[in-house]
Short mmCIF file of C-alpha atoms and ligand atoms in Angstrom, two decimals:
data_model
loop_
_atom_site.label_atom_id
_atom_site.label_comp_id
_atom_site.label_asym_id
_atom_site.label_seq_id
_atom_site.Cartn_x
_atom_site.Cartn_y
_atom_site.Cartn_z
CA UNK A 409 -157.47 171.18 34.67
CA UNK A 410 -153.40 170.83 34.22
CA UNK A 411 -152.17 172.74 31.40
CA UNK A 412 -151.30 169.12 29.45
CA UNK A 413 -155.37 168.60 29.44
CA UNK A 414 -155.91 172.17 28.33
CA UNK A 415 -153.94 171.46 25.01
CA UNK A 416 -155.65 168.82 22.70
CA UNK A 417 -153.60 167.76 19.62
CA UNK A 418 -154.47 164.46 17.34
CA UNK A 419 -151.40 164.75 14.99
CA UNK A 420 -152.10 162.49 11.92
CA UNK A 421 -149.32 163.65 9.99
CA UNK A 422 -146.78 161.46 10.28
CA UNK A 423 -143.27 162.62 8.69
CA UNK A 424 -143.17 158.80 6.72
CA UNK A 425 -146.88 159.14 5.25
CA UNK A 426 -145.71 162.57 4.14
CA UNK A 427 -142.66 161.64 2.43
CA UNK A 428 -144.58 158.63 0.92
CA UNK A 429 -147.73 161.15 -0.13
CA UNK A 430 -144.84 163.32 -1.63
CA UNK A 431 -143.27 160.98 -3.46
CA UNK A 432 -146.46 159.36 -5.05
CA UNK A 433 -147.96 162.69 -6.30
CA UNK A 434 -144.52 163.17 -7.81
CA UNK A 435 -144.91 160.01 -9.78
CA UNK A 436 -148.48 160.69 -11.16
CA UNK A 437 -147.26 164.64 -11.90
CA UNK A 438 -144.44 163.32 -13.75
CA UNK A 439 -146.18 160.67 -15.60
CA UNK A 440 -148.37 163.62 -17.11
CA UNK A 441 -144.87 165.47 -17.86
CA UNK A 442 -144.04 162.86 -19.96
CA UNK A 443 -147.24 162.22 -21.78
CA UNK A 444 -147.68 164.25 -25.08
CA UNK A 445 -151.29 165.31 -26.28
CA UNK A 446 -153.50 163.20 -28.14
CA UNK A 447 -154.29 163.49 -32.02
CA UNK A 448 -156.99 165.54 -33.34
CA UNK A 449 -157.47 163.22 -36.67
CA UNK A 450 -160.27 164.45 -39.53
CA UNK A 451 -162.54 161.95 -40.60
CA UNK A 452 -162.82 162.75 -44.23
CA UNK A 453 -166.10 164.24 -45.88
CA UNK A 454 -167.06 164.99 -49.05
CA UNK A 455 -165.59 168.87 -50.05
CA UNK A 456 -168.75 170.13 -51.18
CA UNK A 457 -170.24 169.57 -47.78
CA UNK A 458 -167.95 172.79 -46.15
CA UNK A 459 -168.14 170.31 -42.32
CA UNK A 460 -165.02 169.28 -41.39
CA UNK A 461 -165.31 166.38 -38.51
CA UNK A 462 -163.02 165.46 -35.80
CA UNK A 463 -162.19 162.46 -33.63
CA UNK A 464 -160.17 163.28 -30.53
CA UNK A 465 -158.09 160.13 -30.50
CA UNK A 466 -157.72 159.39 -26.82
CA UNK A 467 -156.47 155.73 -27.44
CA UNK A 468 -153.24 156.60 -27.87
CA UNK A 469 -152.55 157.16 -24.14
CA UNK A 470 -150.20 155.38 -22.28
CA UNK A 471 -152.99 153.16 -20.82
CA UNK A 472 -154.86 153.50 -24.50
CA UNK A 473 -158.03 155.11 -23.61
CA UNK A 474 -159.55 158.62 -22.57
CA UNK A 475 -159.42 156.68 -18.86
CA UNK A 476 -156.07 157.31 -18.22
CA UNK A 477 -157.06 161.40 -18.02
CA UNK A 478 -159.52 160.63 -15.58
CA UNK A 479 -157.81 157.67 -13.48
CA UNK A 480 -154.85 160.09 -13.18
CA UNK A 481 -157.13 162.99 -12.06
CA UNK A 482 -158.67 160.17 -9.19
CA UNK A 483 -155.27 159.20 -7.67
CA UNK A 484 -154.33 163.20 -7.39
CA UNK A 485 -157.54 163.45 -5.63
CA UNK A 486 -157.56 160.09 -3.37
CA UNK A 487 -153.70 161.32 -2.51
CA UNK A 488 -154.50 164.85 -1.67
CA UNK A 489 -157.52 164.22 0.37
CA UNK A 490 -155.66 161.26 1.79
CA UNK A 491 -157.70 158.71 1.38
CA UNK A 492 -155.21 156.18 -0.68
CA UNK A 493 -152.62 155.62 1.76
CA UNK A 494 -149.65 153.46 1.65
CA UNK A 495 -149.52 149.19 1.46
CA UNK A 496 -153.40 149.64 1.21
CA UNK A 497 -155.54 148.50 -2.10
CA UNK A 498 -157.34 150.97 -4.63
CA UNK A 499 -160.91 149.32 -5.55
CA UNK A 500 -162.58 150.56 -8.45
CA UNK A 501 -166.24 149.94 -9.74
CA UNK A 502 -165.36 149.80 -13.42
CA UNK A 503 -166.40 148.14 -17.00
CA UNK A 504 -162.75 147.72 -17.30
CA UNK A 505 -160.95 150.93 -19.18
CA UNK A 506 -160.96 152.99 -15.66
CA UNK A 507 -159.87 149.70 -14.29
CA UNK A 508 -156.80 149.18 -17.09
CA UNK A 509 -155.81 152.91 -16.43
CA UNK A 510 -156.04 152.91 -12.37
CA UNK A 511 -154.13 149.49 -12.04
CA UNK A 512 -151.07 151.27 -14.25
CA UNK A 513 -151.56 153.93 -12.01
CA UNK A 514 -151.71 152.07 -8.53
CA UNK A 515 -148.49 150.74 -10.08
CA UNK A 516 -146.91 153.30 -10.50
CA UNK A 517 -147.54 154.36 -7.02
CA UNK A 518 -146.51 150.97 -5.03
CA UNK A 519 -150.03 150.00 -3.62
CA UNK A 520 -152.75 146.74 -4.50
CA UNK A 521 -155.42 147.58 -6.99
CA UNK A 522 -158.26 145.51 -7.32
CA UNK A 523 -161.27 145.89 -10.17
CA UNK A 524 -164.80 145.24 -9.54
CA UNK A 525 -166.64 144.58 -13.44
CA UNK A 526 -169.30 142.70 -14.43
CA UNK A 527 -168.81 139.13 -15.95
CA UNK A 528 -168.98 140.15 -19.08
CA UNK A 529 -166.41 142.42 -19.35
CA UNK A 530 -163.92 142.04 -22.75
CA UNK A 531 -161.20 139.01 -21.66
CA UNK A 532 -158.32 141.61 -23.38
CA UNK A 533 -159.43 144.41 -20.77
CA UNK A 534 -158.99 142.03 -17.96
CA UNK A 535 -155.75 140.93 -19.16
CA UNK A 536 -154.33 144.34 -19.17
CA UNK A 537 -155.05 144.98 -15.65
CA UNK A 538 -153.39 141.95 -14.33
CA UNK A 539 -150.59 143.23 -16.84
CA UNK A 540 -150.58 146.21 -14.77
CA UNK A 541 -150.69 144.28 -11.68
CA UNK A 542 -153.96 144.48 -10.62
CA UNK A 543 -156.47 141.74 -10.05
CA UNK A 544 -160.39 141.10 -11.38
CA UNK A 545 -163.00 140.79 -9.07
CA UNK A 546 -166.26 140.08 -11.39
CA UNK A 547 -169.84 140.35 -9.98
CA UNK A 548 -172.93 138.77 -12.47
CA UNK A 549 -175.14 141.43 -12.02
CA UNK A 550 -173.49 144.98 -13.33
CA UNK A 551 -175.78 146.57 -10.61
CA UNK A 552 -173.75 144.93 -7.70
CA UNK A 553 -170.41 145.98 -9.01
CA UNK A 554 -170.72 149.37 -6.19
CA UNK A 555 -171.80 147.45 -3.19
CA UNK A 556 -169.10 145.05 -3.81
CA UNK A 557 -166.48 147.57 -3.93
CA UNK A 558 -167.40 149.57 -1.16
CA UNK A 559 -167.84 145.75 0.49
CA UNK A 560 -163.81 145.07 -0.84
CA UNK A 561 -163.27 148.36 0.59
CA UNK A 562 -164.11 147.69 4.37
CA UNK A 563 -162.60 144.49 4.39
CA UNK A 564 -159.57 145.42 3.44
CA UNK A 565 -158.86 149.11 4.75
CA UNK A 566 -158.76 150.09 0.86
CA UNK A 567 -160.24 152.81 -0.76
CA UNK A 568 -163.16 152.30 -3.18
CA UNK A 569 -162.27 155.43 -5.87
CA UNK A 570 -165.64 155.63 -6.53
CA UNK A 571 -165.16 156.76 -10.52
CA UNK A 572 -169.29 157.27 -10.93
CA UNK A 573 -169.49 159.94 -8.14
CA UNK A 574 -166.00 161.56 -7.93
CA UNK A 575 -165.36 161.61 -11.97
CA UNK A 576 -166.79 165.25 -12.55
CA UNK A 577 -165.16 166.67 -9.77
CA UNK A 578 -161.49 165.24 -10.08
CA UNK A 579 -161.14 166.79 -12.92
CA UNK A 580 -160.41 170.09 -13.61
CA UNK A 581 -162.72 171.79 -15.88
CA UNK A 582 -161.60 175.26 -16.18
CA UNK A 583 -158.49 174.06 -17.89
CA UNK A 584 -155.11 172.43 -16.82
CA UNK A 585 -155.02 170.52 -20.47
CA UNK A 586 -158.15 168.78 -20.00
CA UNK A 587 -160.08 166.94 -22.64
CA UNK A 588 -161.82 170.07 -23.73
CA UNK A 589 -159.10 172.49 -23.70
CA UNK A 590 -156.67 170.63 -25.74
CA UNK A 591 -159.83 170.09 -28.49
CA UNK A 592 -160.11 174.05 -28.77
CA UNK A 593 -156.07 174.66 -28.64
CA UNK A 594 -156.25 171.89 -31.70
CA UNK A 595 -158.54 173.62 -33.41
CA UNK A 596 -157.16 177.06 -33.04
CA UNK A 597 -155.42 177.16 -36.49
CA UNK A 598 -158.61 174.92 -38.74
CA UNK A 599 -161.33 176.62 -40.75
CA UNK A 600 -163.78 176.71 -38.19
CA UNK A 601 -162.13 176.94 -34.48
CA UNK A 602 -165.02 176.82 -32.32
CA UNK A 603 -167.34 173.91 -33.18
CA UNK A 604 -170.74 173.88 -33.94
CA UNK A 605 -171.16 170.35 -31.68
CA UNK A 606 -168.85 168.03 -29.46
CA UNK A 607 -169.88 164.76 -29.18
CA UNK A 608 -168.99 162.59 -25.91
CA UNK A 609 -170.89 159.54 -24.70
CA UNK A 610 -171.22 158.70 -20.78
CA UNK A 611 -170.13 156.14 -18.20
CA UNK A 612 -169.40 158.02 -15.76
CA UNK A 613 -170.34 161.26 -17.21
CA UNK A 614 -167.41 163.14 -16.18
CA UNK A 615 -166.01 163.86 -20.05
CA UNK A 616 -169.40 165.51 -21.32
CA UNK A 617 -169.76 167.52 -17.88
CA UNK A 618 -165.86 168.68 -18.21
CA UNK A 619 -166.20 169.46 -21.87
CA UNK A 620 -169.83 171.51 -21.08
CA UNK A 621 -168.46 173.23 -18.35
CA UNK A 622 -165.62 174.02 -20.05
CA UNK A 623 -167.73 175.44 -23.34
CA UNK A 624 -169.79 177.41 -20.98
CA UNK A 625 -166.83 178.44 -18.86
CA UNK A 626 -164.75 180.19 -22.15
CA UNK A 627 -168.14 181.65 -23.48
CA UNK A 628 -167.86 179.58 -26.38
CA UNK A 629 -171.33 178.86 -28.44
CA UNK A 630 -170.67 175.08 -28.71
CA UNK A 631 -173.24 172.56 -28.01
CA UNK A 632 -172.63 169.37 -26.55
CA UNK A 633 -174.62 166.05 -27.63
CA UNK A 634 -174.39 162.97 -25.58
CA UNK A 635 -175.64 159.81 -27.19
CA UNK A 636 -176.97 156.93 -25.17
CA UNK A 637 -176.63 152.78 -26.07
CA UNK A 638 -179.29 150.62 -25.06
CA UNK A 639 -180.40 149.46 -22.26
CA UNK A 640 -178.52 152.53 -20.84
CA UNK A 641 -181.28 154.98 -18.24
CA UNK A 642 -179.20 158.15 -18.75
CA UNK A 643 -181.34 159.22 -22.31
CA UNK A 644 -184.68 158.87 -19.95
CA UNK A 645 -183.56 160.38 -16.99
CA UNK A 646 -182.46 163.30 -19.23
CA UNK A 647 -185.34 163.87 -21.18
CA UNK A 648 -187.89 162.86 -18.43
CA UNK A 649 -185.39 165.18 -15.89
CA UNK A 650 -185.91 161.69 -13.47
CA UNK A 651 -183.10 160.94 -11.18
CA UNK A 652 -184.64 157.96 -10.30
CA UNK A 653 -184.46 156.64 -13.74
CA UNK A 654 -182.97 153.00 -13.96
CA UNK A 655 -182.55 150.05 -16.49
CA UNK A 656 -182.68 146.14 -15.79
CA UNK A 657 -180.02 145.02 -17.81
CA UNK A 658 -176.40 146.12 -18.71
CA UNK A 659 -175.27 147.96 -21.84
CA UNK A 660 -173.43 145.83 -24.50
CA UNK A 661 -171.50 149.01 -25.61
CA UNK A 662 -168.87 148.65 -23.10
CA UNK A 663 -167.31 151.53 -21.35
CA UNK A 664 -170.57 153.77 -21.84
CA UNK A 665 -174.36 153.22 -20.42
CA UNK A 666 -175.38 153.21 -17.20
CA UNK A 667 -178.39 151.22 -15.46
CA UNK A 668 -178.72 154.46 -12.52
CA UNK A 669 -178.26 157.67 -13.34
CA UNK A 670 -174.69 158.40 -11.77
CA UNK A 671 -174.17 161.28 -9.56
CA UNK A 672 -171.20 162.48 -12.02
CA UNK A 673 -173.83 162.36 -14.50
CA UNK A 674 -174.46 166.50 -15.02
CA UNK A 675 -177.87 166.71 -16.65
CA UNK A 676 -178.40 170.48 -16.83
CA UNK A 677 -174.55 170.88 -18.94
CA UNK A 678 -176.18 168.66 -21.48
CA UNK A 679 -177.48 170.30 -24.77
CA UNK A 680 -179.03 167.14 -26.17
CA UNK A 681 -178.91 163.34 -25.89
CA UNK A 682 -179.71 160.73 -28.61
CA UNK A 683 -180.74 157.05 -28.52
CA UNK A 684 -178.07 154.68 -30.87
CA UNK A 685 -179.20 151.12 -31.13
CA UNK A 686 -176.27 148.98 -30.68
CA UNK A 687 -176.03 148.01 -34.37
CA UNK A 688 -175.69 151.23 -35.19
CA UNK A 689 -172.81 151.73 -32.78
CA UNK A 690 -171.22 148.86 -34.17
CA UNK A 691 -172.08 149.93 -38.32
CA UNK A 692 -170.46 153.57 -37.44
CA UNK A 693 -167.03 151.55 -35.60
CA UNK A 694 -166.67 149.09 -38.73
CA UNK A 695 -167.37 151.95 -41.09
CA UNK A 696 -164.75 153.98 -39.27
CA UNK A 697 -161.74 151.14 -39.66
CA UNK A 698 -162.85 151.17 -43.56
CA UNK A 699 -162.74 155.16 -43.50
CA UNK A 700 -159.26 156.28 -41.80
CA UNK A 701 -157.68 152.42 -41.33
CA UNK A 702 -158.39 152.26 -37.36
CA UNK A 703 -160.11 149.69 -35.36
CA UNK A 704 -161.91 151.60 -32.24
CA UNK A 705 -164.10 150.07 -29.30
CA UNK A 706 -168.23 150.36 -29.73
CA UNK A 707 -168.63 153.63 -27.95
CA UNK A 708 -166.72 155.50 -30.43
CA UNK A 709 -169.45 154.36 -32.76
CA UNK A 710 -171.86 155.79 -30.58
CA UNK A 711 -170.30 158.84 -31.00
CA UNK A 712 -169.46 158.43 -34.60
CA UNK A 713 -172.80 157.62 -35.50
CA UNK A 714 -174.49 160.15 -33.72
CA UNK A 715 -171.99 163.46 -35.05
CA UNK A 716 -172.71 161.94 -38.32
CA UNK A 717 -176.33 162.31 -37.84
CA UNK A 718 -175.62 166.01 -36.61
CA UNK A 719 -173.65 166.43 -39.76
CA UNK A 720 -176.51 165.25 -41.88
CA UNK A 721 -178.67 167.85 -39.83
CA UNK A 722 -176.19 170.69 -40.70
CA UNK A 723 -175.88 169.01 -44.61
CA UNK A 724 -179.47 169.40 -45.16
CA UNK A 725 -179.89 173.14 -43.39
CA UNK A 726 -176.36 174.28 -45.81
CA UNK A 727 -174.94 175.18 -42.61
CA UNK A 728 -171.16 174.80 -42.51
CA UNK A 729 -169.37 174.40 -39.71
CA UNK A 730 -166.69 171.66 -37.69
CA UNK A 731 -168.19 168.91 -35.01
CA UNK A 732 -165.85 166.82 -33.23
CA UNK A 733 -165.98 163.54 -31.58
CA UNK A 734 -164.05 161.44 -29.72
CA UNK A 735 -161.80 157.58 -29.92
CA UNK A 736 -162.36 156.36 -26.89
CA UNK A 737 -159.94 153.07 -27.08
CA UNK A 738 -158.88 151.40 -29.04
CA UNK A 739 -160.65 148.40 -31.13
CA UNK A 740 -158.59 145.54 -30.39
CA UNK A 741 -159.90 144.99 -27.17
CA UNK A 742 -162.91 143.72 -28.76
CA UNK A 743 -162.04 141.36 -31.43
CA UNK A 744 -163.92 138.46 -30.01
CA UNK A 745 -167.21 141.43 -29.96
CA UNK A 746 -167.32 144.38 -31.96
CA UNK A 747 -165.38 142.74 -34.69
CA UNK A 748 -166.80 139.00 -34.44
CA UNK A 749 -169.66 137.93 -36.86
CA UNK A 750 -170.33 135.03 -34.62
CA UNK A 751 -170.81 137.44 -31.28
CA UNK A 752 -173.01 139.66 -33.46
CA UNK A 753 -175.23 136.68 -34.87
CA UNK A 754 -175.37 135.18 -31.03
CA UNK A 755 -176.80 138.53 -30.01
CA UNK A 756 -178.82 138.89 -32.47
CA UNK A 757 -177.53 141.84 -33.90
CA UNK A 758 -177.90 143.27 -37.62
CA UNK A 759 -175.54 145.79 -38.90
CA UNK A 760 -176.38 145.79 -42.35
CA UNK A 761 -179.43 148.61 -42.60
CA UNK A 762 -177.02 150.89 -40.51
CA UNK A 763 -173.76 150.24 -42.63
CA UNK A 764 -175.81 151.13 -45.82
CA UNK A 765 -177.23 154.40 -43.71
CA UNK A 766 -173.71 155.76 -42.94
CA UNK A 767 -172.15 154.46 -46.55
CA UNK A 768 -175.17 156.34 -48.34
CA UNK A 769 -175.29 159.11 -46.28
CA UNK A 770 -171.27 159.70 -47.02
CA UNK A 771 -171.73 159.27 -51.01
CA UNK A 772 -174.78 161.56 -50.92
CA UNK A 773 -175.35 163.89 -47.69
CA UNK A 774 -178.86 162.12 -47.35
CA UNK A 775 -179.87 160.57 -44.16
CA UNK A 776 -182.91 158.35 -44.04
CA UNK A 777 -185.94 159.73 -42.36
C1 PLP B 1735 -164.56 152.98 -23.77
C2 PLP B 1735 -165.23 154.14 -23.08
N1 PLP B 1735 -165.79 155.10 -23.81
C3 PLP B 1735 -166.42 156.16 -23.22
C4 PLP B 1735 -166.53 156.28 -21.87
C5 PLP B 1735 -167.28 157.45 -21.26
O1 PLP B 1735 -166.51 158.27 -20.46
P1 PLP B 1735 -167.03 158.98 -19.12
O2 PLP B 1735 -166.85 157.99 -18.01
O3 PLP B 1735 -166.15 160.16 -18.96
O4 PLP B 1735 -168.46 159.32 -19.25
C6 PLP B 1735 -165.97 155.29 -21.09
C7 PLP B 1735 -166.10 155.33 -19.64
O5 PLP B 1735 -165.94 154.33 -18.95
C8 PLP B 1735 -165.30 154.19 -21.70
O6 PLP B 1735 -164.74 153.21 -20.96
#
């Protein structure tokens, strides 16, 4: 054997992709620099209650919704372990706010970015990615929309990001101003610091399993409620502990519900989950704009409606105490849904027990049985 054989060296590092790796991460670092913090707003409740709730209002980032943490958390990752790579497309499996937040993203960075969303995904979403550049790829049954990508993927020499398995583990939970760390530096200076519940909803799962882990991590005694739409299989999986546990049809709540039970779906970090009908979801949003003036998408109404419901709880046991939930995005996205009597009548959905549910429950700190 010559000494040449003796010495085998596959050097993929080539000085260009370097500089270009260099220069990307530099763009998504200094994107964060120039981001402030979102608004911890109080949704008002009655004095003689002593619970003061929050709403983590995560539309007002740059891309408007608590997406652009996480889509910024999946390009550092995709760049580090290099699989986005230069001239080559981003695909993305998305209902459309990962999707709005990636394409700015992909942007920012130079390369394609295509989203893979089901048919019925809000026309305002889809016009915001192909604002940001990017270009809709729809698929009829939501169930497809991962085989697709991965599909997209191979055929072009992309990289499918993969939000639904790498969400939980892009981000950082132990701190680094995530979600969960800027709630509790927020509260550090309000009546009651350390809340008695957070409330977060799941697509992917990766915000409830950062802001668990991140409870659990500072020792704090905070519990952490996720609340399911319909036709979602996370609330069954949970409670029957089934990782097998699917649904047939698509949630209506966009952005949150899953027909599989994702892998960044972290069961064991979850305190409690709670079945919302979709009415409800939609009572709690319309109730909100009423309450503090802002429109919001139907998964904040999830999570409205379900830390009211934990409110009522603590009303009726005189505990006192702070819960805090979360905007998600924001509620213009959904005019033509959410905010449509005609979408709501064509899906045969009725508000009106629901409305009068949160509306009594705020004049008299009684929730119906
Ligand atoms: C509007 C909206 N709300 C809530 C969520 C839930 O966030 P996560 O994916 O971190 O579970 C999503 C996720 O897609 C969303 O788009």
């Amino acid at each position: 054997m010559t000494e040449q054989q003796q010495t085998i060296d596959v050097n993929r590092g080539d000085p260009a992709y370097r500089a270009w790796l260099k220069e990307a991460v530099r763009k998504v670092q200094a994107d964060a620099n120039r981001s402030a913090d979102t608004h911890l707003l109080l949704f008002p409740l009655p004095e003689r209650w002593g619970i003061d709730l929050y709403l983590k209002d995560e539309s007002t980032h740059p891309t408007g919704s608590l997406k652009h943490r996480l889509a910024r958390s999946l390009f550092l990752y995709g760049l580090c372990n290099g699989w986005i790579r230069p001239g080559k497309p981003v695909i993305e499996a998305s209902s459309g706010s990962t999707a709005v937040s990636e394409a700015y993203f992909a942007k920012l960075i130079g390369v394609p970015f295509i989203a893979v969303m089901p048919r019925t995904t809000s026309p305002a979403k889809c016009r915001l990615i192909e604002f940001h550049g990017g270009s809709c790829h729809f698929v009829d049954d939501p169930r497809r929309m991962y085989e697709e990508s991965a599909t997209l993927a191979a055929e072009t020499g992309g990289h499918y990001m993969d939000q639904f398995t790498y969400a939980e583990r892009a981000t950082d939970w132990r701190g680094n101003n995530n979600i969960a760390e800027s709630i509790y530096q927020q509260l550090r200076l309000e009546r009651y610091p350390e809340p008695a519940w957070i409330v977060a909803t799941a697509g992917t799962g990766g915000t409830s399993a950062t802001v668990a882990r991140y409870v659990r991590y500072m020792q704090y005694d905070t519990m952490i409620c996720v609340p399911d739409p319909e036709n979602s299989c996370f609330f069954d999986g949970w409670t029957r502990r089934d990782p097998q546990a699917c649904s047939e049809r698509g949630s209506r709540i966009e952005g949150i519900g899953r027909p599989r039970m994702e892998p960044s779906f972290v069961t064991g970090a979850i305190d409690r989950m709670m079945k919302v009908p979709d009415a409800a979801s939609i009572a709690a949003v319309r109730v909100l704009e009423r309450t503090i003036g802002r429109k919001a998408g139907g998964s904040t109404g999830t999570g409205l409606w379900s830390a009211l419901r934990i409110v009522s709880e603590m009303v009726a046991e005189g505990r006192k105490g702070s819960v805090v939930t979360l905007i998600c995005d924001p509620g213009d996205r959904y005019l033509d849904k959410y905010y449509s009597d005609d979408w709501l009548a064509a899906q045969g959905i009725d508000i009106t027990p629901y409305t009068a549910t949160v509306e009594d429950f705020l004049r008299t700190g009684r929730w119906p049985a």
